[in-house]
Coordinates of C-alpha atoms and ligand atoms in Angstrom, one line a residue:
X1 CA -46.2 101.8 56.1
X2 CA -45.5 102.3 52.2
X3 CA -42.5 104.8 53.1
X4 CA -40.7 102.6 54.5
X5 CA -39.9 101.5 51.5
X6 CA -35.9 101.6 50.1
X7 CA -35.7 101.6 46.8
X8 CA -34.3 98.8 44.5
X9 CA -32.4 98.9 41.9
X10 CA -33.9 98.5 38.7
X11 CA -33.0 94.8 36.7
X12 CA -29.9 95.3 34.8
X13 CA -31.5 94.0 32.0
X14 CA -34.6 95.8 31.1
X15 CA -32.5 98.9 32.3
X16 CA -30.3 98.5 29.2
X17 CA -33.1 97.9 26.8
X18 CA -34.9 101.9 28.1
X19 CA -31.3 103.1 28.2
X20 CA -30.6 101.5 24.3
X21 CA -33.9 103.2 23.0
X22 CA -32.7 106.1 24.0
X23 CA -29.6 106.4 22.1
X24 CA -30.6 108.5 19.3
X25 CA -27.0 107.1 17.1
X26 CA -28.2 105.6 14.1
X27 CA -25.8 102.2 13.6
X28 CA -25.8 101.8 17.1
X29 CA -26.1 98.0 18.5
X30 CA -28.4 96.0 20.9
X31 CA -26.5 92.8 21.8
X32 CA -28.7 93.4 25.6
X33 CA -32.0 91.3 26.1
X34 CA -32.2 87.7 24.7
X35 CA -34.4 88.5 21.8
X36 CA -34.1 87.1 18.0
X37 CA -33.5 89.3 15.4
X38 CA -33.4 88.5 11.4
X39 CA -30.5 89.7 9.4
X40 CA -32.7 93.3 9.0
X41 CA -32.5 93.5 12.6
X42 CA -36.2 92.5 13.4
X43 CA -38.5 90.4 15.4
X44 CA -41.6 89.6 13.3
X45 CA -44.4 86.9 14.3
X46 CA -43.9 83.4 13.2
X47 CA -46.2 82.8 10.1
X48 CA -47.4 79.8 11.5
X49 CA -48.3 82.1 14.7
X50 CA -49.7 84.4 13.1
X51 CA -51.7 82.0 10.9
X52 CA -52.9 80.3 14.0
X53 CA -54.1 83.6 15.4
X54 CA -56.1 83.9 12.7
X55 CA -58.0 80.6 14.0
X56 CA -58.1 81.5 17.1
X57 CA -60.3 84.5 17.1
X58 CA -62.2 82.7 14.6
X59 CA -63.1 79.8 16.3
X60 CA -63.0 80.9 20.5
X61 CA -66.8 81.4 21.2
X62 CA -65.5 81.7 25.3
X63 CA -62.7 83.7 27.0
X64 CA -64.7 82.2 29.9
X65 CA -61.6 80.4 32.4
X66 CA -59.5 77.7 32.0
X67 CA -58.2 76.7 35.9
X68 CA -54.7 77.1 37.4
X69 CA -53.5 74.7 35.2
X70 CA -54.5 76.7 31.8
X71 CA -55.1 74.8 28.5
X72 CA -54.4 71.6 28.8
X73 CA -54.2 70.6 24.8
X74 CA -51.5 72.5 24.6
X75 CA -49.2 71.1 27.4
X76 CA -49.8 68.2 25.8
X77 CA -48.9 69.4 22.3
X78 CA -45.8 70.0 23.3
X79 CA -45.4 66.6 25.3
X80 CA -43.7 64.7 21.4
X81 CA -41.6 67.7 21.5
X82 CA -39.7 67.7 25.0
X83 CA -40.6 64.2 26.4
X84 CA -39.7 61.8 22.8
X85 CA -43.5 60.2 21.0
X86 CA -41.5 56.6 22.3
X87 CA -40.9 56.0 25.8
X88 CA -44.7 55.2 27.1
X89 CA -43.4 54.4 30.7
X90 CA -42.0 57.6 30.7
X91 CA -45.4 59.3 29.4
X92 CA -47.4 57.9 32.5
X93 CA -45.2 58.9 35.3
X94 CA -46.0 62.8 33.4
X95 CA -47.8 65.4 34.4
X96 CA -48.3 68.9 33.3
X97 CA -50.1 72.6 33.0
X98 CA -49.4 75.7 31.7
X99 CA -47.4 78.5 33.2
X100 CA -47.1 82.5 32.1
X101 CA -44.1 82.2 30.4
X102 CA -40.8 80.4 30.9
X103 CA -40.3 82.6 34.4
X104 CA -43.0 80.9 36.1
X105 CA -42.5 77.4 35.3
X106 CA -39.3 78.0 37.2
X107 CA -40.8 79.4 40.3
X108 CA -43.6 76.7 40.1
X109 CA -40.6 74.3 39.7
X110 CA -39.1 76.5 42.7
X111 CA -42.0 76.7 44.8
X112 CA -42.6 73.1 44.1
X113 CA -39.1 72.1 45.3
X114 CA -39.4 74.0 49.2
X115 CA -43.1 72.4 49.4
X116 CA -41.8 68.8 49.4
X117 CA -38.9 70.0 51.5
X118 CA -35.4 71.8 49.7
X119 CA -34.3 74.4 51.5
X120 CA -30.9 74.3 49.3
X121 CA -30.8 75.1 44.7
X122 CA -27.2 74.3 43.1
X123 CA -27.0 76.8 40.7
X124 CA -24.1 76.7 38.0
X125 CA -22.9 80.0 37.7
X126 CA -23.0 82.8 35.8
X127 CA -26.6 81.5 35.3
X128 CA -29.6 83.3 34.4
X129 CA -29.6 86.7 36.8
X130 CA -33.8 85.7 37.3
X131 CA -32.3 82.4 38.3
X132 CA -31.2 83.3 41.5
X133 CA -33.6 85.9 42.7
X134 CA -36.3 83.9 41.9
X135 CA -35.0 81.2 44.6
X136 CA -34.6 83.7 46.7
X137 CA -37.7 85.2 46.3
X138 CA -39.5 81.3 47.5
X139 CA -36.8 81.3 50.1
X140 CA -34.9 79.2 49.9
X141 CA -30.9 79.3 49.6
X142 CA -28.5 79.3 46.5
X143 CA -25.0 77.2 46.5
X144 CA -23.8 78.2 43.0
X145 CA -20.5 76.0 41.2
X146 CA -18.9 77.1 38.6
X147 CA -21.0 76.7 34.7
X148 CA -17.8 77.2 32.8
X149 CA -14.1 76.5 32.1
X150 CA -12.1 79.4 30.9
X151 CA -11.8 77.0 27.7
X152 CA -15.6 77.6 26.5
X153 CA -16.5 74.5 27.6
X154 CA -18.8 73.1 30.4
X155 CA -17.7 72.1 33.6
X156 CA -19.4 69.5 34.7
X157 CA -16.8 67.9 37.1
X158 CA -17.5 70.7 39.1
X159 CA -21.6 70.1 38.5
X160 CA -20.5 66.2 38.9
X161 CA -19.1 67.4 42.4
X162 CA -22.0 69.6 43.3
X163 CA -24.4 66.5 43.0
X164 CA -22.1 64.7 45.0
X165 CA -22.3 67.4 47.8
X166 CA -25.1 67.4 47.7
X167 CA -27.4 67.1 51.2
X168 CA -30.9 64.2 50.4
X169 CA -33.8 66.3 49.6
X170 CA -31.6 68.8 47.3
X171 CA -31.9 70.4 43.7
X172 CA -30.2 71.4 40.8
X173 CA -31.0 73.5 38.5
X174 CA -29.6 72.7 35.0
X175 CA -30.6 74.5 31.6
X176 CA -31.7 72.5 28.9
X177 CA -29.8 73.8 25.8
X178 CA -28.9 77.0 24.5
X179 CA -27.1 78.2 28.0
X180 CA -27.7 81.3 29.6
X181 CA -25.7 83.7 29.7
X182 CA -22.9 81.5 27.6
X183 CA -23.9 79.7 25.7
X184 CA -22.0 76.2 26.6
X185 CA -24.5 73.5 27.1
X186 CA -22.9 70.1 28.5
X187 CA -22.2 67.2 25.7
X188 CA -23.9 64.3 25.6
X189 CA -21.1 62.2 27.1
X190 CA -21.3 64.5 29.7
X191 CA -25.2 64.5 30.0
X192 CA -24.9 61.3 30.8
X193 CA -22.5 61.8 33.8
X194 CA -24.4 63.9 35.4
X195 CA -27.8 61.3 34.6
X196 CA -25.9 58.8 36.2
X197 CA -25.3 61.1 38.9
X198 CA -28.8 62.0 39.2
X199 CA -30.0 58.5 38.9
X200 CA -30.3 57.6 42.4
X201 CA -32.8 60.0 43.3
X202 CA -30.6 61.6 46.0
X203 CA -30.6 65.1 44.4
X204 CA -34.5 66.6 42.2
X205 CA -33.4 67.5 39.1
X206 CA -35.5 70.8 37.7
X207 CA -34.7 71.0 33.9
X208 CA -35.1 74.3 32.6
X209 CA -35.3 73.8 28.6
X210 CA -36.3 77.7 26.9
X211 CA -35.0 77.4 23.9
X212 CA -35.6 74.2 21.9
X213 CA -34.8 74.7 18.6
X214 CA -32.5 77.3 18.7
X215 CA -29.3 76.0 19.3
X216 CA -28.3 72.5 17.3
X217 CA -32.1 70.9 16.7
X218 CA -34.8 70.2 17.9
X219 CA -34.4 66.8 19.4
X220 CA -31.1 67.4 19.4
X221 CA -31.2 70.2 21.7
X222 CA -33.7 68.1 24.5
X223 CA -31.0 64.5 23.9
X224 CA -29.3 65.6 27.4
X225 CA -32.7 66.4 28.9
X226 CA -34.2 62.8 27.4
X227 CA -31.6 61.5 28.6
X228 CA -31.1 62.3 32.3
X229 CA -35.6 62.2 32.5
X230 CA -34.8 58.5 31.3
X231 CA -32.6 57.6 34.6
X232 CA -34.1 59.4 37.4
X233 CA -37.1 58.8 39.3
X234 CA -38.6 62.7 39.9
X235 CA -37.8 65.4 38.3
X236 CA -39.4 69.0 36.8
X237 CA -38.8 70.2 33.2
X238 CA -40.3 74.4 32.8
X239 CA -40.3 74.9 29.5
X240 CA -40.6 78.9 27.6
X241 CA -42.7 78.7 24.0
X242 CA -41.1 82.5 24.8
X243 CA -38.5 82.4 21.9
X244 CA -39.2 79.3 20.3
X245 CA -42.2 81.1 18.7
X246 CA -41.0 84.6 18.5
X247 CA -44.2 85.2 22.2
X248 CA -41.8 87.0 24.2
X249 CA -44.6 89.6 25.3
X250 CA -47.2 86.9 25.3
X251 CA -45.9 84.5 28.1
X252 CA -46.4 81.0 27.3
X253 CA -44.3 78.8 29.1
X254 CA -45.5 75.4 30.7
X255 CA -44.3 73.4 33.9
X256 CA -44.1 69.5 33.6
X257 CA -43.6 66.6 37.2
X258 CA -41.3 63.6 36.3
X259 CA -43.2 61.2 39.1
X260 CA -41.4 57.9 41.0
X261 CA -45.2 56.9 40.5
X262 CA -48.3 57.6 38.5
X263 CA -50.0 57.3 41.8
X264 CA -47.5 59.9 43.0
X265 CA -48.8 62.9 39.9
X266 CA -52.5 64.0 41.6
X267 CA -50.6 65.0 45.2
X268 CA -47.7 66.7 43.0
X269 CA -50.0 68.4 40.8
X270 CA -52.9 69.0 43.3
X271 CA -50.1 70.9 45.2
X272 CA -48.9 73.0 41.5
X273 CA -52.5 73.6 40.6
X274 CA -52.6 75.8 44.3
X275 CA -49.5 77.1 44.1
X276 CA -50.5 79.3 40.8
X277 CA -53.2 79.7 42.0
X278 CA -52.4 81.3 44.9
X279 CA -49.2 83.3 42.4
X280 CA -51.0 84.2 39.5
X281 CA -54.7 82.1 39.8
X282 CA -54.8 81.2 36.3
X283 CA -52.2 81.6 33.3
X284 CA -52.9 84.2 29.9
X285 CA -54.7 82.2 27.6
X286 CA -53.7 83.9 23.8
X287 CA -50.4 82.1 23.0
X288 CA -50.3 79.2 24.5
X289 CA -54.1 78.9 22.5
X290 CA -52.4 80.3 19.2
X291 CA -49.0 77.8 19.8
X292 CA -51.9 74.2 20.6
X293 CA -53.8 75.1 17.0
X294 CA -49.9 75.6 15.3
X295 CA -49.4 72.6 16.7
X296 CA -52.1 70.3 15.6
X297 CA -51.8 71.4 12.5
X298 CA -49.8 69.5 10.2
X299 CA -49.2 72.4 7.8
X300 CA -48.8 75.4 10.6
X301 CA -46.3 72.6 12.5
X302 CA -44.2 72.4 9.8
X303 CA -44.0 75.3 8.6
X304 CA -42.8 77.3 12.5
X305 CA -40.0 73.6 11.8
X306 CA -38.9 75.8 9.1
X307 CA -39.5 79.6 10.3
X308 CA -36.6 77.9 13.7
X309 CA -34.4 76.7 11.1
X310 CA -33.7 79.6 9.2
X311 CA -33.0 81.8 13.1
X312 CA -31.3 78.3 14.6
X313 CA -29.4 78.8 10.6
X314 CA -28.7 82.6 10.4
X315 CA -27.3 81.9 14.7
X316 CA -25.0 79.3 13.7
X317 CA -23.7 81.6 10.6
X318 CA -23.4 84.5 13.1
X319 CA -21.3 82.8 15.8
X320 CA -18.6 81.5 12.3
X321 CA -18.9 84.6 11.4
X322 CA -17.7 85.8 14.9
X323 CA -15.6 82.6 15.0
X324 CA -13.5 83.6 11.5
X325 CA -12.8 87.4 13.1
X326 CA -10.8 85.6 16.3
X327 CA -7.2 86.9 14.7
X328 CA -9.0 90.5 14.6
X329 CA -9.5 90.0 18.5
X330 CA -6.3 88.3 20.1
X331 CA -7.8 87.2 23.8
X332 CA -10.9 87.3 23.3
X333 CA -11.6 83.7 21.9
X334 CA -14.1 84.8 19.5
X335 CA -13.3 80.9 17.8
X336 CA -14.9 79.3 20.9
X337 CA -18.2 81.0 19.8
X338 CA -18.5 78.9 16.8
X339 CA -19.2 75.1 19.3
X340 CA -21.7 76.9 21.8
X341 CA -25.9 77.4 20.9
X342 CA -28.3 79.8 21.2
X343 CA -29.0 83.3 21.6
X344 CA -25.6 84.3 24.4
X345 CA -22.6 84.0 24.6
X346 CA -19.7 85.4 26.7
X347 CA -17.1 87.8 26.6
X348 CA -14.4 88.1 29.5
X349 CA -14.9 91.8 29.2
X350 CA -13.9 94.4 31.8
X351 CA -16.8 96.7 33.1
X352 CA -15.1 99.4 31.5
X353 CA -14.3 98.1 28.2
X354 CA -18.8 97.3 28.4
X355 CA -18.5 101.3 28.6
X356 CA -16.7 101.9 26.3
X357 CA -18.0 99.7 23.3
X358 CA -21.2 101.4 24.4
X359 CA -19.9 105.2 24.5
X360 CA -18.1 105.2 22.2
X361 CA -19.2 102.8 19.8
X362 CA -23.2 102.5 20.7
X363 CA -23.2 98.5 21.5
X364 CA -25.0 97.7 24.5
X365 CA -25.1 94.4 26.2
X366 CA -25.0 93.2 29.7
X367 CA -22.4 94.1 31.8
X368 CA -21.5 90.7 32.2
X369 CA -20.3 90.6 29.2
X370 CA -23.2 88.7 27.8
X371 CA -24.3 89.2 24.1
X372 CA -27.2 89.0 22.1
X373 CA -25.6 86.4 18.9
X374 CA -28.7 87.4 17.0
X375 CA -28.2 90.9 17.5
X376 CA -25.4 90.7 15.0
X377 CA -26.7 90.8 11.2
X378 CA -24.6 91.1 8.0
X379 CA -25.5 95.2 7.7
X380 CA -23.5 95.1 11.7
X381 CA -20.8 92.5 12.7
X382 CA -18.0 94.1 10.9
X383 CA -18.8 97.1 12.7
X384 CA -19.0 94.9 16.2
X385 CA -15.5 93.4 16.0
X386 CA -14.2 96.8 15.3
X387 CA -15.4 97.7 18.4
X388 CA -14.2 95.0 20.2
X389 CA -10.5 95.1 19.0
X390 CA -10.6 99.0 19.8
X391 CA -11.3 98.5 23.2
X392 CA -9.2 95.5 23.6
X393 CA -6.3 96.5 22.0
Ligands
LMR401 C1 -32.7 87.6 28.3 O1 -32.2 86.5 29.0 O2 -32.4 87.8 28.1 C2 -33.9 86.4 28.6 O3 -34.5 85.6 28.6 C3 -35.4 87.8 28.7 C4 -35.5 88.1 30.1 O4 -36.5 87.6 30.6 O5 -34.4 88.1 31.3

């Protein structure tokens, strides 16, 4: 029966990694998959993570199973960062579990919403391509609305219209910060409008936080999400440590459920546990254990926050440099990139221009026109701008 299967096209972003690796030009530029790079173009292991891993190797005396919910202390150590320290009332309505990466958490969120009766998820487009793939794979319908306006700001009117027009029990998936692929986040005033629209509880929000600390700051990046969480009766939160701890291949994520009442949590979490068990049984331990150790040690936590600061400052500098080059590439509105956040920005380039960038200049970017800001550094940014000018001129 396996011979009945027809070939699927490879995931475009993962195919790009292979194409880039096969290119022998020494000055090629990788703006594809979303990993952070230093000004030398490397993706090192965080100093705080390395130190935590050493402690882990020394301290760990068993690798026996933990269960579908994974490392509870890891999940709880993240809570002050995600939800804040202050609001005891809110914290009593939250429970969480560990997941394989932020992707695992998104999958659990969608599957749990389906289990609770949801049939349709509203998604601002463009979005991370895997969002729609996961929703389809779980068996829900995707309804789209425009995430961004042409001037490079968020189209909150479209999101509000989607919420307004949604039926009872439908779901909306919102990026918490550092929107992937556009870098265009809602302003605080817009988050307040979204919170107001969601407050009645007709539409369930799934909030995907994959880049906390890589936009404006640890607190700033979740201010909007917290505004929503403070108003809504229920929400699901997908969280990734893959980027803000640089643990990509270790797959470190968390999934949080905000319930109407504390008493609702056991039933909700038991369903999430059952779904996790059927999907991956239990999440991988190593990366989450390293994060837990880093967060429980004041010195390592400080080192981690300093490392994140460095990353964020560097990406803001790249954005300022691109914005300042706006007059060299008319028509792309590079100036808008300075106001946007995180690893990504979308350039309105055609397929031919993206192919010419790759073939003539060795510049690799997603077919959507998304670039990874962190792939640019002092050694290649000028050449990148010249290549853009060439293909758009
Ligand atoms: C990306 O968008 O580049 C990352 O989130 C990696 C991935 O899994 O797609």
